[in-house]
Amino acid sequence: MLTAKIQALLRRTYDFGGQTGLLEHRGALLNTGDATLTYEGRKVELSKNEYKILLTLLSNKGKIVSRETLMTKLWETDSFVDENTLTVNITRLRRRLEDAGLHDFIATKKGVGYLVE
């Protein structure tokens, strides 16, 4: 946990330039430049948290991403955040993806985390 806090502090302190470009999966394109998702010609504007979740999952495509890892990416703070907050954010993101035509895009691995296969 201490390592995660130190990494979060470093990310806030130093701008590493971030990634630029596109991440693709199942025909969906995540634009890292403007935090949008495009699928079958439809552009979906993502909230900051939706974008961070999707970026983390797509960057680790085929690997399970733990809830703790996602919470650290989303809330780089020392204050306590209820785990249910992550569940709510995942549910909203899934709903947005389904509205765009992407069904079962994010898989849940009970007790472990989330996965984009």
PDB file of C-alpha atoms in Angstrom:
ATOM      1  CA  MET A   1       0.000   0.000   0.000  1.00  0.00           C
ATOM      2  CA  LEU A   2       2.894   2.363   0.756  1.00  0.00           C
ATOM      3  CA  THR A   3       4.302   1.750  -2.717  1.00  0.00           C
ATOM      4  CA  ALA A   4       0.965   2.705  -4.277  1.00  0.00           C
ATOM      5  CA  LYS A   5       0.867   5.957  -2.292  1.00  0.00           C
ATOM      6  CA  ILE A   6       4.417   6.844  -3.348  1.00  0.00           C
ATOM      7  CA  GLN A   7       3.607   6.091  -7.004  1.00  0.00           C
ATOM      8  CA  ALA A   8       0.478   8.235  -6.783  1.00  0.00           C
ATOM      9  CA  LEU A   9       2.500  11.095  -5.306  1.00  0.00           C
ATOM     10  CA  LEU A  10       5.080  10.818  -8.093  1.00  0.00           C
ATOM     11  CA  ARG A  11       2.347  10.827 -10.778  1.00  0.00           C
ATOM     12  CA  ARG A  12       0.825  13.974  -9.306  1.00  0.00           C
ATOM     13  CA  THR A  13       4.196  15.703  -8.915  1.00  0.00           C
ATOM     14  CA  TYR A  14       5.718  14.928 -12.305  1.00  0.00           C
ATOM     15  CA  ASP A  15       3.948  15.094 -15.633  1.00  0.00           C
ATOM     16  CA  PHE A  16       5.356  12.197 -17.610  1.00  0.00           C
ATOM     17  CA  GLY A  17       3.717  13.450 -20.797  1.00  0.00           C
ATOM     18  CA  GLY A  18       1.091  10.723 -20.776  1.00  0.00           C
ATOM     19  CA  GLN A  19       0.352   8.343 -23.578  1.00  0.00           C
ATOM     20  CA  THR A  20      -0.893   9.535 -26.920  1.00  0.00           C
ATOM     21  CA  GLY A  21      -2.653   7.569 -29.565  1.00  0.00           C
ATOM     22  CA  LEU A  22      -5.337   4.949 -29.788  1.00  0.00           C
ATOM     23  CA  LEU A  23      -6.015   1.700 -27.982  1.00  0.00           C
ATOM     24  CA  GLU A  24      -8.174  -0.795 -29.876  1.00  0.00           C
ATOM     25  CA  HIS A  25     -10.210  -3.796 -28.754  1.00  0.00           C
ATOM     26  CA  ARG A  26     -13.076  -5.587 -30.530  1.00  0.00           C
ATOM     27  CA  GLY A  27     -13.468  -2.670 -32.934  1.00  0.00           C
ATOM     28  CA  ALA A  28     -13.645  -0.059 -30.176  1.00  0.00           C
ATOM     29  CA  LEU A  29     -11.044   2.714 -30.286  1.00  0.00           C
ATOM     30  CA  LEU A  30     -10.085   4.576 -27.117  1.00  0.00           C
ATOM     31  CA  ASN A  31      -8.552   7.921 -28.030  1.00  0.00           C
ATOM     32  CA  THR A  32      -6.048   8.789 -25.314  1.00  0.00           C
ATOM     33  CA  GLY A  33      -5.775  12.344 -26.610  1.00  0.00           C
ATOM     34  CA  ASP A  34      -9.366  13.415 -25.964  1.00  0.00           C
ATOM     35  CA  ALA A  35     -10.708  10.626 -23.679  1.00  0.00           C
ATOM     36  CA  THR A  36     -13.343   9.427 -26.131  1.00  0.00           C
ATOM     37  CA  LEU A  37     -14.364   5.983 -27.305  1.00  0.00           C
ATOM     38  CA  THR A  38     -15.401   5.370 -30.909  1.00  0.00           C
ATOM     39  CA  TYR A  39     -17.304   2.262 -31.965  1.00  0.00           C
ATOM     40  CA  GLU A  40     -19.043   1.680 -35.308  1.00  0.00           C
ATOM     41  CA  GLY A  41     -18.869   5.383 -36.136  1.00  0.00           C
ATOM     42  CA  ARG A  42     -20.337   6.501 -32.801  1.00  0.00           C
ATOM     43  CA  LYS A  43     -18.230   8.680 -30.543  1.00  0.00           C
ATOM     44  CA  VAL A  44     -18.793   8.343 -26.792  1.00  0.00           C
ATOM     45  CA  GLU A  45     -17.596  11.071 -24.436  1.00  0.00           C
ATOM     46  CA  LEU A  46     -16.210   9.475 -21.270  1.00  0.00           C
ATOM     47  CA  SER A  47     -16.045  10.953 -17.788  1.00  0.00           C
ATOM     48  CA  LYS A  48     -12.625  11.213 -16.161  1.00  0.00           C
ATOM     49  CA  ASN A  49     -13.170   8.046 -14.110  1.00  0.00           C
ATOM     50  CA  GLU A  50     -14.697   6.080 -17.007  1.00  0.00           C
ATOM     51  CA  TYR A  51     -11.695   6.997 -19.127  1.00  0.00           C
ATOM     52  CA  LYS A  52      -9.176   5.997 -16.441  1.00  0.00           C
ATOM     53  CA  ILE A  53     -10.902   2.636 -15.883  1.00  0.00           C
ATOM     54  CA  LEU A  54     -11.051   1.847 -19.592  1.00  0.00           C
ATOM     55  CA  LEU A  55      -7.471   3.014 -20.192  1.00  0.00           C
ATOM     56  CA  THR A  56      -6.196   0.810 -17.369  1.00  0.00           C
ATOM     57  CA  LEU A  57      -8.160  -2.233 -18.554  1.00  0.00           C
ATOM     58  CA  LEU A  58      -7.180  -1.816 -22.215  1.00  0.00           C
ATOM     59  CA  SER A  59      -3.532  -1.236 -21.279  1.00  0.00           C
ATOM     60  CA  ASN A  60      -3.661  -4.596 -19.499  1.00  0.00           C
ATOM     61  CA  LYS A  61      -5.741  -6.411 -22.121  1.00  0.00           C
ATOM     62  CA  GLY A  62      -6.012 -10.121 -21.347  1.00  0.00           C
ATOM     63  CA  LYS A  63      -4.870  -9.634 -17.749  1.00  0.00           C
ATOM     64  CA  ILE A  64      -6.985  -9.288 -14.639  1.00  0.00           C
ATOM     65  CA  VAL A  65      -6.729  -5.822 -13.083  1.00  0.00           C
ATOM     66  CA  SER A  66      -7.369  -5.844  -9.336  1.00  0.00           C
ATOM     67  CA  ARG A  67      -9.910  -3.565  -7.702  1.00  0.00           C
ATOM     68  CA  GLU A  68      -7.073  -2.100  -5.602  1.00  0.00           C
ATOM     69  CA  THR A  69      -5.118  -1.180  -8.742  1.00  0.00           C
ATOM     70  CA  LEU A  70      -8.150   0.538 -10.255  1.00  0.00           C
ATOM     71  CA  MET A  71      -8.899   2.416  -7.030  1.00  0.00           C
ATOM     72  CA  THR A  72      -5.289   3.631  -6.885  1.00  0.00           C
ATOM     73  CA  LYS A  73      -5.481   4.838 -10.525  1.00  0.00           C
ATOM     74  CA  LEU A  74      -8.789   6.624  -9.933  1.00  0.00           C
ATOM     75  CA  TRP A  75      -8.279   8.187  -6.541  1.00  0.00           C
ATOM     76  CA  GLU A  76      -4.618   9.065  -6.076  1.00  0.00           C
ATOM     77  CA  THR A  77      -5.183  10.254  -2.571  1.00  0.00           C
ATOM     78  CA  ASP A  78      -4.536   9.243   0.992  1.00  0.00           C
ATOM     79  CA  SER A  79      -8.200   9.651   1.940  1.00  0.00           C
ATOM     80  CA  PHE A  80     -10.425   6.602   2.212  1.00  0.00           C
ATOM     81  CA  VAL A  81     -12.737   5.885  -0.720  1.00  0.00           C
ATOM     82  CA  ASP A  82     -15.561   3.378  -0.303  1.00  0.00           C
ATOM     83  CA  GLU A  83     -15.065   0.279  -2.491  1.00  0.00           C
ATOM     84  CA  ASN A  84     -18.690   0.585  -3.595  1.00  0.00           C
ATOM     85  CA  THR A  85     -17.681   3.786  -5.408  1.00  0.00           C
ATOM     86  CA  LEU A  86     -15.587   1.713  -7.830  1.00  0.00           C
ATOM     87  CA  THR A  87     -18.514  -0.678  -8.403  1.00  0.00           C
ATOM     88  CA  VAL A  88     -20.763   2.283  -9.244  1.00  0.00           C
ATOM     89  CA  ASN A  89     -18.178   3.654 -11.708  1.00  0.00           C
ATOM     90  CA  ILE A  90     -17.772   0.252 -13.401  1.00  0.00           C
ATOM     91  CA  THR A  91     -21.565  -0.104 -13.680  1.00  0.00           C
ATOM     92  CA  ARG A  92     -21.875   3.337 -15.310  1.00  0.00           C
ATOM     93  CA  LEU A  93     -19.065   2.553 -17.741  1.00  0.00           C
ATOM     94  CA  ARG A  94     -20.648  -0.790 -18.684  1.00  0.00           C
ATOM     95  CA  ARG A  95     -23.967   0.963 -19.321  1.00  0.00           C
ATOM     96  CA  ARG A  96     -22.278   3.524 -21.598  1.00  0.00           C
ATOM     97  CA  LEU A  97     -20.468   0.757 -23.481  1.00  0.00           C
ATOM     98  CA  GLU A  98     -23.706  -1.215 -23.914  1.00  0.00           C
ATOM     99  CA  ASP A  99     -25.509   1.918 -25.164  1.00  0.00           C
ATOM    100  CA  ALA A 100     -22.762   2.182 -27.799  1.00  0.00           C
ATOM    101  CA  GLY A 101     -23.309  -1.467 -28.805  1.00  0.00           C
ATOM    102  CA  LEU A 102     -20.431  -3.039 -26.850  1.00  0.00           C
ATOM    103  CA  HIS A 103     -21.942  -5.859 -24.816  1.00  0.00           C
ATOM    104  CA  ASP A 104     -19.922  -7.874 -22.264  1.00  0.00           C
ATOM    105  CA  PHE A 105     -16.842  -5.709 -22.922  1.00  0.00           C
ATOM    106  CA  ILE A 106     -15.661  -5.791 -19.286  1.00  0.00           C
ATOM    107  CA  ALA A 107     -15.649  -9.137 -17.469  1.00  0.00           C
ATOM    108  CA  THR A 108     -15.765  -9.448 -13.688  1.00  0.00           C
ATOM    109  CA  LYS A 109     -13.537 -11.996 -12.004  1.00  0.00           C
ATOM    110  CA  LYS A 110     -15.244 -12.484  -8.631  1.00  0.00           C
ATOM    111  CA  GLY A 111     -13.056 -11.564  -5.705  1.00  0.00           C
ATOM    112  CA  VAL A 112     -10.126 -10.651  -7.973  1.00  0.00           C
ATOM    113  CA  GLY A 113     -10.896  -7.735 -10.313  1.00  0.00           C
ATOM    114  CA  TYR A 114     -11.869  -6.892 -13.877  1.00  0.00           C
ATOM    115  CA  LEU A 115     -10.707  -7.986 -17.304  1.00  0.00           C
ATOM    116  CA  VAL A 116     -10.982  -7.023 -20.964  1.00  0.00           C
ATOM    117  CA  GLU A 117     -10.491 -10.222 -22.977  1.00  0.00           C
TER     118      GLU A 117
END
